[in-house]
XYZ file of C-alpha atoms in Angstrom:
644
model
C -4.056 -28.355 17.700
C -6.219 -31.625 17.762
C -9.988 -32.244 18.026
C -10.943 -34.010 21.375
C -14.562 -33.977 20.372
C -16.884 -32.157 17.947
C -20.513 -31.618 20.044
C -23.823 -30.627 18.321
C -26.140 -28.923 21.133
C -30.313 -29.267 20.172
C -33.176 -26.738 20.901
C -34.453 -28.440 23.899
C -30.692 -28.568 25.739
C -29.673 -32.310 24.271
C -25.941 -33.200 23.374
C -24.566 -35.598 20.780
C -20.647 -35.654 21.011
C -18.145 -37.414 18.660
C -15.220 -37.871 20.772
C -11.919 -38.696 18.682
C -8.466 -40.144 19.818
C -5.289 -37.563 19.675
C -2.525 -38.640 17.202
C -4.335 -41.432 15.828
C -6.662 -42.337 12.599
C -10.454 -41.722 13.740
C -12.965 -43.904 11.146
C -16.536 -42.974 11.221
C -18.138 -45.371 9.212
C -21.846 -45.515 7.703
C -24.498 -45.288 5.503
C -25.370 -41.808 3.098
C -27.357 -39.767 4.302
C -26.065 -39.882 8.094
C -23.954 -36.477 8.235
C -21.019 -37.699 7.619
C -19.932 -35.049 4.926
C -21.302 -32.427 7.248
C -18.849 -33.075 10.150
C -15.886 -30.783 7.763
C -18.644 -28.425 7.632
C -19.706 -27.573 10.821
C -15.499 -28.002 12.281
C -14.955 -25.319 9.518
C -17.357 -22.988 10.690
C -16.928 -23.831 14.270
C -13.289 -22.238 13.149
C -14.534 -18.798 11.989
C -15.337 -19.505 8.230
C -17.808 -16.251 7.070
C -20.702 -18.772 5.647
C -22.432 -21.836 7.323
C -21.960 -24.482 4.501
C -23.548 -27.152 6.984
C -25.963 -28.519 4.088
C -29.943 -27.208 4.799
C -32.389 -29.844 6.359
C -32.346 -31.701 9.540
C -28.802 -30.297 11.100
C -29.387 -27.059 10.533
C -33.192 -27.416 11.743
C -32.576 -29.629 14.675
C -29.139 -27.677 15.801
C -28.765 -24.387 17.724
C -25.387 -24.545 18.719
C -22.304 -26.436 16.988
C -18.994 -26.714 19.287
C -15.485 -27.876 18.640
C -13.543 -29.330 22.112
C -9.714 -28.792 21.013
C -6.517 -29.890 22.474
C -4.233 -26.664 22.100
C -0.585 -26.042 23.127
C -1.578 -24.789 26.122
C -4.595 -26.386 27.511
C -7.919 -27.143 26.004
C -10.274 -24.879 24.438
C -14.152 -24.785 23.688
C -15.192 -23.196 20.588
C -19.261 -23.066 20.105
C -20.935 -20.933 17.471
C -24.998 -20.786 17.316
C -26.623 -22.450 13.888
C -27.360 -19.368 11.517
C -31.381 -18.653 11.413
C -33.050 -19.588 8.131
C -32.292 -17.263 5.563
C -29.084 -16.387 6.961
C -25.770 -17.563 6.114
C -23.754 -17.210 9.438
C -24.134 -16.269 13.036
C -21.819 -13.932 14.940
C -22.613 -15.137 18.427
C -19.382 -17.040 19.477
C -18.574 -18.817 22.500
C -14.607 -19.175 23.526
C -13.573 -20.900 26.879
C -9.877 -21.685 27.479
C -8.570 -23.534 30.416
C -6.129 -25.911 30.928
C -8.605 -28.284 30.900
C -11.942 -27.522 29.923
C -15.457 -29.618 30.961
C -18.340 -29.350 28.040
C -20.588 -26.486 29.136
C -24.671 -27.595 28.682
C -26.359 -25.776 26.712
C -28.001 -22.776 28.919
C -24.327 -21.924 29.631
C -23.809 -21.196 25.542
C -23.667 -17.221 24.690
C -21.846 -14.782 23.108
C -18.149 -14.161 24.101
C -16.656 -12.968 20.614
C -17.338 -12.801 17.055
C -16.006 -14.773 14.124
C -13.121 -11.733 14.168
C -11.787 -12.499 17.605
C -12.248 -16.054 17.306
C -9.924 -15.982 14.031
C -7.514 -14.138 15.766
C -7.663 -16.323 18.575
C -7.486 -19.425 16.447
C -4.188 -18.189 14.967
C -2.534 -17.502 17.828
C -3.267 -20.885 19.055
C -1.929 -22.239 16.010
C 1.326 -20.936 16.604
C 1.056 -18.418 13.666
C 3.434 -15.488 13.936
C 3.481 -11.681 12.218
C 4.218 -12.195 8.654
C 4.008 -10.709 5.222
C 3.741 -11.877 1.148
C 4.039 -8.703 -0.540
C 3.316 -9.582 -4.539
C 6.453 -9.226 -6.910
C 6.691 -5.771 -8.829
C 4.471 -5.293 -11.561
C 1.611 -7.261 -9.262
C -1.318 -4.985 -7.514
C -2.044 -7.301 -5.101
C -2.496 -6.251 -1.215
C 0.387 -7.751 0.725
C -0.720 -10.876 2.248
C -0.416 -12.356 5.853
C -0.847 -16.092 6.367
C -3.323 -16.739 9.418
C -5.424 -19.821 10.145
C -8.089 -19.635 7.765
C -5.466 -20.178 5.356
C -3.648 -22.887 6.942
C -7.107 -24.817 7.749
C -7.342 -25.465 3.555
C -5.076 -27.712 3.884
C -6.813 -29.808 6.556
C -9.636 -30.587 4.683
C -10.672 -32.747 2.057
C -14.043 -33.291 1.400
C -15.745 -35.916 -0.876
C -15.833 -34.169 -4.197
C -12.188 -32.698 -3.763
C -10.413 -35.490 -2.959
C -11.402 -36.670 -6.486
C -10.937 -33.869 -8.431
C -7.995 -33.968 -10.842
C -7.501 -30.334 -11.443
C -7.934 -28.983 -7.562
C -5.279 -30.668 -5.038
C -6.735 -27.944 -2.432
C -9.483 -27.287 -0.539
C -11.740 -24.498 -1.820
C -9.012 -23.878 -4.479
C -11.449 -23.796 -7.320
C -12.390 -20.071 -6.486
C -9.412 -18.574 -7.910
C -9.161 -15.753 -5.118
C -8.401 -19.061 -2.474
C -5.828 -20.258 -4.639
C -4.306 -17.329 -4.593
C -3.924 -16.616 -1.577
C -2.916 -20.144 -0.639
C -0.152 -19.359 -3.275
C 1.272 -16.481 -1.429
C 1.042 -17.903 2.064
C 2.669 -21.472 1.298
C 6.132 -20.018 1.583
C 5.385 -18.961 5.628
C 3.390 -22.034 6.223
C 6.564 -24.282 5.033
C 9.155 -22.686 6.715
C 10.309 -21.284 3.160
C 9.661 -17.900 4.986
C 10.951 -17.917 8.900
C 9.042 -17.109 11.960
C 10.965 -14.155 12.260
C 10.748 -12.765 8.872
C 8.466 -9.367 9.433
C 11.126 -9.191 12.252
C 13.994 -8.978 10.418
C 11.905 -6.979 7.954
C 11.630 -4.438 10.747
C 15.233 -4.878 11.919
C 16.575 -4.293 8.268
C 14.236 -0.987 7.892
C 15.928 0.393 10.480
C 18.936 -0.362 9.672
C 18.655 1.567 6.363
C 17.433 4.161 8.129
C 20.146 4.380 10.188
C 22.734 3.802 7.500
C 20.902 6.496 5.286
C 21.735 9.351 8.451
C 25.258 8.142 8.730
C 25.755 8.273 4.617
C 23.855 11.575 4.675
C 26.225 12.807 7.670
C 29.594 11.659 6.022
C 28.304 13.175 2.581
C 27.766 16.757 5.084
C 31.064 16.532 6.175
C 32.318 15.942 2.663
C 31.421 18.910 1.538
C 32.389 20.794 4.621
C 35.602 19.644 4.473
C 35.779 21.344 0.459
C 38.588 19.248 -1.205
C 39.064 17.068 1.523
C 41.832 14.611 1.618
C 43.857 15.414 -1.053
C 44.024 19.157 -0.725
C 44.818 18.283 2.687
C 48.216 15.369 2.190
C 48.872 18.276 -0.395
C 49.906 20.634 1.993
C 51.517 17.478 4.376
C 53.909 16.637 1.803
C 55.010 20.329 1.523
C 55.355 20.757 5.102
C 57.506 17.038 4.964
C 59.538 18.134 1.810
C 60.669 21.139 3.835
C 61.419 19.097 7.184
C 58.492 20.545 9.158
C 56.964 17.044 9.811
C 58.119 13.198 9.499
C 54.904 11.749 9.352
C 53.898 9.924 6.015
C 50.878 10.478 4.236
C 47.623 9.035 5.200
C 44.282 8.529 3.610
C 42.148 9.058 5.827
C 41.348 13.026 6.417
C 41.246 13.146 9.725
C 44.514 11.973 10.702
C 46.099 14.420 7.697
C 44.672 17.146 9.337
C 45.101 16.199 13.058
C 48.743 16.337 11.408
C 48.682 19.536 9.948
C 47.450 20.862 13.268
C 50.437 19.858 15.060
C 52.544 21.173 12.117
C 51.172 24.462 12.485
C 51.651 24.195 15.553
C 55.499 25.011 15.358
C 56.725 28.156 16.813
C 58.050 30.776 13.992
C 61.740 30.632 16.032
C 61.936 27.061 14.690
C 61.224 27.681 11.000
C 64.730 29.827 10.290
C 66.413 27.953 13.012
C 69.272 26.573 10.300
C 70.622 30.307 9.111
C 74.635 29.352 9.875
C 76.455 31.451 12.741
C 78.038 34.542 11.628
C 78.583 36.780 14.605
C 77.716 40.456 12.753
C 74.433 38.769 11.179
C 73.466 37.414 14.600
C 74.177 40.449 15.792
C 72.123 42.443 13.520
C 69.636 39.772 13.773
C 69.241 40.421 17.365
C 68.732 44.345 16.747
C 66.249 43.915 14.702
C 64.201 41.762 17.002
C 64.667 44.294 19.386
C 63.764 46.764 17.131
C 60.668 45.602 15.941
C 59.575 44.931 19.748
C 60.302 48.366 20.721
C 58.268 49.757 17.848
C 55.128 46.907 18.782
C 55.373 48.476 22.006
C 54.780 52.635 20.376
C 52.543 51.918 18.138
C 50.069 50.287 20.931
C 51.235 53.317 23.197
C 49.905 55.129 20.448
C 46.901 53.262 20.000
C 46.123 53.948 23.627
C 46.146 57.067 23.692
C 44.496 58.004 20.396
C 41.459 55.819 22.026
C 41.936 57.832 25.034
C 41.453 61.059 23.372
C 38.755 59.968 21.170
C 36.936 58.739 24.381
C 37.908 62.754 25.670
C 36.266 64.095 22.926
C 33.053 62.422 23.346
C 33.039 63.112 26.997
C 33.513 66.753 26.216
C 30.751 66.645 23.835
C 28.240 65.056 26.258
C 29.528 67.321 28.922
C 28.760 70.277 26.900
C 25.174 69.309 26.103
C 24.589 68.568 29.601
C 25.674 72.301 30.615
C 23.730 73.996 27.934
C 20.560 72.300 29.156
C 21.987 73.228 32.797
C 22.225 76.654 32.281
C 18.876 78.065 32.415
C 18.503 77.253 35.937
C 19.652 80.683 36.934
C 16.304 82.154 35.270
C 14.536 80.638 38.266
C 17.121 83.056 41.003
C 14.770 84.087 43.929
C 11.523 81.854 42.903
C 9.958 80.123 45.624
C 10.733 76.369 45.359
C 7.231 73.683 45.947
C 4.907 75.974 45.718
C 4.253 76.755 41.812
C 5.916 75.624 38.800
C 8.214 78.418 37.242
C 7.304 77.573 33.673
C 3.710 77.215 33.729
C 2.456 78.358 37.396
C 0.748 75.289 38.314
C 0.437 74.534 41.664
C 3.243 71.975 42.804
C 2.239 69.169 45.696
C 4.651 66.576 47.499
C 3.754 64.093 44.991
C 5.308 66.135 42.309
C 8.688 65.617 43.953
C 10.882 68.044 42.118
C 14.393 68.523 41.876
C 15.183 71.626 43.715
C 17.220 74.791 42.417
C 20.127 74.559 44.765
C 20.193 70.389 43.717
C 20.332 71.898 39.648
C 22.981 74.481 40.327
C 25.504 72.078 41.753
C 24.860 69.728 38.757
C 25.464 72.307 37.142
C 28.575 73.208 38.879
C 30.256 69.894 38.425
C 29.288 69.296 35.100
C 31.585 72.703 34.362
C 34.294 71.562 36.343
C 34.927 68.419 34.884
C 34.794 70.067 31.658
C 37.560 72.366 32.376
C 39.691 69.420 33.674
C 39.357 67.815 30.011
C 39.781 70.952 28.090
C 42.942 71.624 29.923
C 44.645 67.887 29.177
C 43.667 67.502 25.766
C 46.928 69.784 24.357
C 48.707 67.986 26.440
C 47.547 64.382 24.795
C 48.307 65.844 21.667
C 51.948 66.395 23.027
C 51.916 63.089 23.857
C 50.747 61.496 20.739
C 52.774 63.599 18.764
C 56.137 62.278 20.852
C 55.343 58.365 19.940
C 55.111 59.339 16.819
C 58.478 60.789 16.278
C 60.048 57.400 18.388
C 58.025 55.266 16.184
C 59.887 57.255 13.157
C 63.190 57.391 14.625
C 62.369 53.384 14.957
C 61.645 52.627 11.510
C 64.648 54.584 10.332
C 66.595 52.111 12.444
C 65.067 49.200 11.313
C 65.457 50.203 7.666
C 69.074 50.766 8.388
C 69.220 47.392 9.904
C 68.047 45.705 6.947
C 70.248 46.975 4.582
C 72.938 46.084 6.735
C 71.224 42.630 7.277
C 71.044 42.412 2.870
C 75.021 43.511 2.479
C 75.857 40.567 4.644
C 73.212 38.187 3.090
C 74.653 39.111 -0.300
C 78.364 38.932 0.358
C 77.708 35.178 2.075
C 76.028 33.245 -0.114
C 75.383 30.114 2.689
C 73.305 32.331 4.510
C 71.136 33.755 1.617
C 70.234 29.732 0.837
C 69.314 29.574 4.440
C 67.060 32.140 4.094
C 65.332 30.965 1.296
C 64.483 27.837 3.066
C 63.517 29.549 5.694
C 61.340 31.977 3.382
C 59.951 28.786 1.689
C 58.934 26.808 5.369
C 57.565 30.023 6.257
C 55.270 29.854 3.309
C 54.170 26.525 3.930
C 53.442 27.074 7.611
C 51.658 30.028 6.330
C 49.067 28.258 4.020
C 48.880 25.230 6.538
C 47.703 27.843 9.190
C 45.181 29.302 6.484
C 43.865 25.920 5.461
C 43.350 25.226 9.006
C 41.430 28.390 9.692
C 39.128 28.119 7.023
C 38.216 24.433 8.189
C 34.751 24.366 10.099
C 35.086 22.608 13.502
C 34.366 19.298 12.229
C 34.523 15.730 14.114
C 36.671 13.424 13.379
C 34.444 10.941 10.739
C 36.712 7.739 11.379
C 34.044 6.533 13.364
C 31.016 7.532 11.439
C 32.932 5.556 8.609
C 33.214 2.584 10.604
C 29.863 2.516 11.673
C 28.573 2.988 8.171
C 30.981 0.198 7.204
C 28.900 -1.927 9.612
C 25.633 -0.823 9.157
C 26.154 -1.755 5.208
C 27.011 -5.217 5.934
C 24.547 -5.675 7.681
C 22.460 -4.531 5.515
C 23.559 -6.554 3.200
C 23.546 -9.751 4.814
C 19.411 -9.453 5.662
C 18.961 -8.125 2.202
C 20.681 -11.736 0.815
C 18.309 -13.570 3.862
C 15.223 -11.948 3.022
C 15.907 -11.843 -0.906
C 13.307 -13.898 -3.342
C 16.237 -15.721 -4.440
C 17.025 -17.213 -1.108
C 12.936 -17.685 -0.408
C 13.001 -19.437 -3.285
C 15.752 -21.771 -3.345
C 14.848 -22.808 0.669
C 11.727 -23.112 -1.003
C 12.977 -25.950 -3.552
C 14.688 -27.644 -1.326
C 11.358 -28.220 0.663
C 9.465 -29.481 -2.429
C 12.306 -31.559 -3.064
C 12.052 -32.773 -0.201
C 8.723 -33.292 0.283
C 8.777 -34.862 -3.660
C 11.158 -38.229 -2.458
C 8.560 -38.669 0.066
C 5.340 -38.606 -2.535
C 7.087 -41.149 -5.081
C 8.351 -43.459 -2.692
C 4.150 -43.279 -1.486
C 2.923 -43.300 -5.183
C 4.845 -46.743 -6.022
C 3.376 -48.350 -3.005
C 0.024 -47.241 -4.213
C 0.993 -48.456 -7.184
C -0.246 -44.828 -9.321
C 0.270 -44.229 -12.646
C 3.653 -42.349 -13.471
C 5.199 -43.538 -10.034
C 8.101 -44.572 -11.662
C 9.454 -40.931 -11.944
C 10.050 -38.360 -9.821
C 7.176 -36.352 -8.042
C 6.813 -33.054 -7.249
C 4.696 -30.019 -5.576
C 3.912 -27.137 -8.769
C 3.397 -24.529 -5.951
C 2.769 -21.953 -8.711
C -0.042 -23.868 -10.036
C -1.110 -26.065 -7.003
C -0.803 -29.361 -8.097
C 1.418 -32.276 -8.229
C 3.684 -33.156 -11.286
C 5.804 -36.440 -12.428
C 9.164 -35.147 -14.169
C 9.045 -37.744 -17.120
C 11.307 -38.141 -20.376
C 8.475 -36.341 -22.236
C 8.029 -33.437 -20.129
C 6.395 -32.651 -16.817
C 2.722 -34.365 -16.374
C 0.710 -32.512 -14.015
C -2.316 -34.339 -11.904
C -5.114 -32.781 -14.110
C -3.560 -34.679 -17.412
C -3.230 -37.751 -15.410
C -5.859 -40.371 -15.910
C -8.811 -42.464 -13.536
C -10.134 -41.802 -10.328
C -7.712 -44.117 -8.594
C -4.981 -42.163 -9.249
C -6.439 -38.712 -8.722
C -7.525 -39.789 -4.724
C -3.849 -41.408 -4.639
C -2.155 -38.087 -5.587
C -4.382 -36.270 -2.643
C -3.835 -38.615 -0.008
C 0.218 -38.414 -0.664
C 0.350 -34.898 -1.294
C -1.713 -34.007 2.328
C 0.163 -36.703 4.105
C 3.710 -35.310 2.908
C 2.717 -31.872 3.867
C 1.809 -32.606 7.255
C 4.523 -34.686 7.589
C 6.870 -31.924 6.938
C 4.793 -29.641 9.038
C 4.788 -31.626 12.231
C 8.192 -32.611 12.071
C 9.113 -29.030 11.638
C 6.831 -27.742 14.173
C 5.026 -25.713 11.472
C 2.526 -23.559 12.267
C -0.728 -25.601 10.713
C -3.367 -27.454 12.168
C -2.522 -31.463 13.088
C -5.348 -32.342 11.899
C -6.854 -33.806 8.387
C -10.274 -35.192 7.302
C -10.951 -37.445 4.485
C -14.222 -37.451 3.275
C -14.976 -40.784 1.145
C -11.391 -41.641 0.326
C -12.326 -45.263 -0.672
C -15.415 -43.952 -3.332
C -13.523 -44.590 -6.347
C -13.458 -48.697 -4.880
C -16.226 -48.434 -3.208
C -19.224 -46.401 -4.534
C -22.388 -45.775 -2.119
C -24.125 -47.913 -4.779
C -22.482 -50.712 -3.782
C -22.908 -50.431 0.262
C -25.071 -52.671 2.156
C -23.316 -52.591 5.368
C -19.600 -51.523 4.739
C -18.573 -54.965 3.526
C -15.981 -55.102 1.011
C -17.723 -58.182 -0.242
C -19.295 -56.613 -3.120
C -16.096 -54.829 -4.614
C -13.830 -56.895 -6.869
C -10.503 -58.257 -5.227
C -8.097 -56.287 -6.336
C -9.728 -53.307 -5.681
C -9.886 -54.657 -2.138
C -6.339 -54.702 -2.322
C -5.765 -51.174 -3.713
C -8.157 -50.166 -0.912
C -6.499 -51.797 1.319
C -2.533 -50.530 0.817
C -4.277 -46.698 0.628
C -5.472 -47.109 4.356
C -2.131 -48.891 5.478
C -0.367 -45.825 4.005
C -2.727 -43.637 6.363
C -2.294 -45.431 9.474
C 1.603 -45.867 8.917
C 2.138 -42.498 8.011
C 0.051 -41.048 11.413
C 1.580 -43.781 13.579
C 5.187 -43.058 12.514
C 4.288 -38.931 13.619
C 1.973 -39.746 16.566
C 1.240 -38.189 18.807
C 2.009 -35.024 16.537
C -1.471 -35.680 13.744
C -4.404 -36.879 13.802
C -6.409 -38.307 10.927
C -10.516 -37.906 10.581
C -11.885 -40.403 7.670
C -15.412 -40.234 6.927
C -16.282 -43.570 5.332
C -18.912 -46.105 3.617
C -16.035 -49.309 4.025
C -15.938 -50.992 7.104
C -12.776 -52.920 6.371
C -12.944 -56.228 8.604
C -9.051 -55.851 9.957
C -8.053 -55.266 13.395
C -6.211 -52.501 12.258
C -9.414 -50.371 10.769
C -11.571 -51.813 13.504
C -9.969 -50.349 16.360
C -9.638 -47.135 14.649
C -13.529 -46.750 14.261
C -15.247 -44.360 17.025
C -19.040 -44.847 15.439
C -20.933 -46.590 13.174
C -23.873 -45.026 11.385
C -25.978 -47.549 10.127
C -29.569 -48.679 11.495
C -31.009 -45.381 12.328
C -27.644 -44.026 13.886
C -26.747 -40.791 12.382
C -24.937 -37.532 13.423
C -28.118 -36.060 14.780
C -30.984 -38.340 16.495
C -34.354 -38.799 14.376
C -36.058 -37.381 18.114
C -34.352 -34.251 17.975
C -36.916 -31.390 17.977
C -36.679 -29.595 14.398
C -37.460 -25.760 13.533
């Protein structure tokens, strides 16, 4: 962003426009009292400031309209704001045209488009200004902060008493509130703070978020899972100390139990496979299988039935109730049917559609029937019945017999009792595997929850170290530093005091400091007026330096109001000759301009410089950067404008 021209529009539809040169110095050079100061004014409320501070008397009688013609990234762009009544500070009428190349509306065309709101939200996009945040440290009440282009515009100006002042290296940073917020926005307006900080701010928000549901789900299935792991490889080394499995232990839950699973898994026939071959135990053996299969199949024989004569008995005892309420129906023999009710006499219609006597008596009728078939097979159930359970006895005898047989051959070999009690011991296992197992819930497997949270945590982390204080801070350093070889290598060609040492930005306090063998020396314990204008000019030209070459989002534009006073008081100006000024401050005067013009031609086209000036330095150099001269009745606004 660069002014092309800064336009004043009178009451009676004149123009006066000061045209300027992109990436170049612009000199306007002249007399007091021609408006010179005012031009930082009226560009600073042409960009949205909340007061007029155009000084009162002839501009602000003699102007209705102040614009601003401005080369932005993407075109040009008119900015015109009407001259605040008397009595009022500022004006809310706004006028905004944007093209990609704009012509300088007259003055009938000016009206209201937007309001100082708008236009500072337009004016920070333009600038290139992206979301961003300062939130204050802990223990600090301040409102987070967000750097837009009101603050990056106080560091574009520097009017005629600031650029003097030893204890205020900003603009406007005398009112405490300013500095402040110029304090929490310089990190962002460096580069300290990246573009896509609120961003990544966002990004690492929800990436807690999402790390907090996958903690909070592994911490669910933690306590789902009761003991978890090592319950769990307790019971897998049992089942691999007795030969069930092969499979080593593991640490991760999931894979014990998928283990355990398949463990459990094994058929019963397997567990006792290793009892040795003796022909009358196998034998035996096989009975007993047998045996206990045959009495399985009674005792669900049984079952069956007994359900089959409980459901008997409750048919019975429905079918009973039924016929009792049946029964009276031979009270009505030789009644009349649809004519009259039988119990109350009431005339009966074809809506009241009735059953009819014959259609109750053969209800009736079947309902006794099927009650006699049941009455006559329930002895013969408990025949039945009564026969399983003598076959289930006869059974059990057997099987007792067969164990003791089974025991006297256990006993006299001792090889197969030591079988047994392996056998007895894998059964155990298998046993509790198959209860652990069935008390589990039916949980995922969490390897990939684990992973994921794994992920999420490093990621986590990695932001957290990118957005931390400490890494704002030390990128932040490093800039200073930077921007601090720059500034001395400037201050010993101005020849300032304490130039020999190192210079630096005091960001914290705003103000420029020389690292000496006695201590830091900040600018306000410097001495002269000299050095105090040196300091500003290499402070400003450093920072935009650094923010042009590192595309920052800022304004390329500075004015300096008066730079040369402390050379070259008013007092002392006839016409802008240097004539009346002793020599050497000639040649001070002379090496501060240099540094200007070197400094914007070594960055051009990327900044332009706006000095307001009394000297009219008689070099080629300053001459061809002048655009007017104010002297001989010239000013900023013509002595025939009409004045309210």
């Amino acid at each position: 962003m660069q002014i092309l021209n800064i336009t004043l529009y009178g009451h009676d539809g004149q123009q006066r426009t000061l045209a300027f040169r992109q990436g170049a110095v612009n000199v306007i050079t002249g007399a007091s009292k021609t408006g010179k100061s005012a031009l930082i004014d009226i560009v600073d409320y042409c960009f949205g400031s909340s007061e007029c501070r155009v000084p009162e008397g002839i501009i602000r009688k003699a102007v209705a309209w102040f614009a601003v013609h401005l080369q932005i990234n993407d075109g040009q762009a008119i900015i015109a704001r009407r001259c605040p009544p008397p009595g009022s500070a500022s004006s809310e009428e706004c006028f905004v045209e944007v093209a990609s190349r704009v012509v300088l509306p007259v003055a009938s065309a000016l009206h209201q488009t937007t309001n100082t709101e708008g236009l500072g939200n337009l004016l920070t996009g333009w600038c290139g200004i992206a979301d961003n945040i300062h939130e204050a440290p802990p223990g600090q009440r301040r409102a987070p902060a967000s750097a837009n282009f009101r603050h990056a515009l106080l560091l574009c100006f520097q009017p005629q008493d600031e650029i003097i002042r030893r204890g205020q290296l900003f603009h406007r940073c005398g009112d405490n509130f300013v500095a402040q917020a110029l304090k929490d926005v310089f990190p962002y307006l460096l580069g300290a703070v990246t573009d896509d900080y609120v961003m990544k701010r966002a990004k690492l928000r929800r990436l807690k978020e999402n790390l907090k549901n996958a903690e909070r789900r592994l911490s669910e299935l933690a306590a789902l899972r009761g003991d978890g792991v090592s319950k769990a490889a307790t019971l897998l080394a049992q089942a691999r100390e007795f030969g069930l499995t092969g499979i080593t232990e593991s640490d991760n839950w999931g894979a014990v139990v998928t283990t355990l699973r398949s463990v459990a898994a094994t058929p019963m026939a397997q567990v006792g496979d290793q009892t040795p071959s003796i022909p009358e135990f196998v034998r035996l053996s096989e009975v007993r299988s047998n045996l206990l299969e045959e009495q399985r199949r009674l005792r669900d024989g049984i079952a069956a039935a007994r359900t089959f004569k409980a459901d008997e008995r409750s048919f019975s005892r429905e079918a009973t109730e039924q016929q009792a309420r049946l029964k009276p129906i031979g009270i009505f023999e030789g009644s009349m049917p649809g004519e009259t009710c039988p119990l109350c006499a009431h005339p009966l219609t074809e809506a009241d559609a009735l059953p009819s006597t014959s259609q109750l008596k053969g209800a009736l009728q079947t309902v006794s029937t099927r009650l006699e078939a049941v009455t006559r097979s329930e002895p013969q159930m408990e025949r039945a019945v009564a026969e399983l359970e003598e076959m289930t006895a006869a059974i059990q005898r057997q099987l007792t017999q067969n164990r003791a047989e089974l025991e006297a051959i256990r006993s006299a070999n001792e090889q197969i009792g030591m079988a047994q009690d392996q056998a007895t011991k894998r059964a155990h296992v298998l046993g509790r595997i198959s209860l652990y197992l069935e008390s589990l819930p039916d949980l995922p497997d969490s390897a990939a929850l684990e992973r994921e949270a794994i992920e999420l945590r490093n990621q986590c982390e990695a932001l957290e170290d990118e957005l931390s204080d400490e890494a704002i801070r030390d990128r932040l350093e490093s800039i200073v530093a930077l921007l601090g070889g720059n500034m001395t290598e400037w201050a010993r060609r101005l020849q300032l005091e304490h130039s020999t040492y190192p210079l630096r930005f005091n960001l914290k306090k705003l103000t420029i400091v020389a690292d000496t063998p006695d201590g830091p020396i900040p600018m306000d314990r410097m001495g002269s007026g000299e050095n105090w204008v040196g300091y500003h000019l290499i402070g400003h030209l450093a920072l935009h330096s650094w923010f042009t070459e590192h595309k920052r989002p800022v304004p390329r534009i500075l004015f300096l109001d008066q730079p040369s006073q402390v050379y070259f008081p008013p007092e002392k100006d006839v016409d802008g000759s240097l004539d009346s000024i002793e020599s050497e401050d000639r040649v001070a005067l002379g090496r501060m301009f240099e540094l200007v013009f070197e400094a914007v031609a070594k960055l051009a086209p990327g900044f332009q410089v706006i000095i307001t000036e009394h000297a009219d330095i008689n070099e080629t150099w300053y001459q061809s950067a002048v655009v007017e001269k104010w002297r001989r009745g010239r000013k900023l606004v013509p002595e025939d404008w009409r004045q309210i």
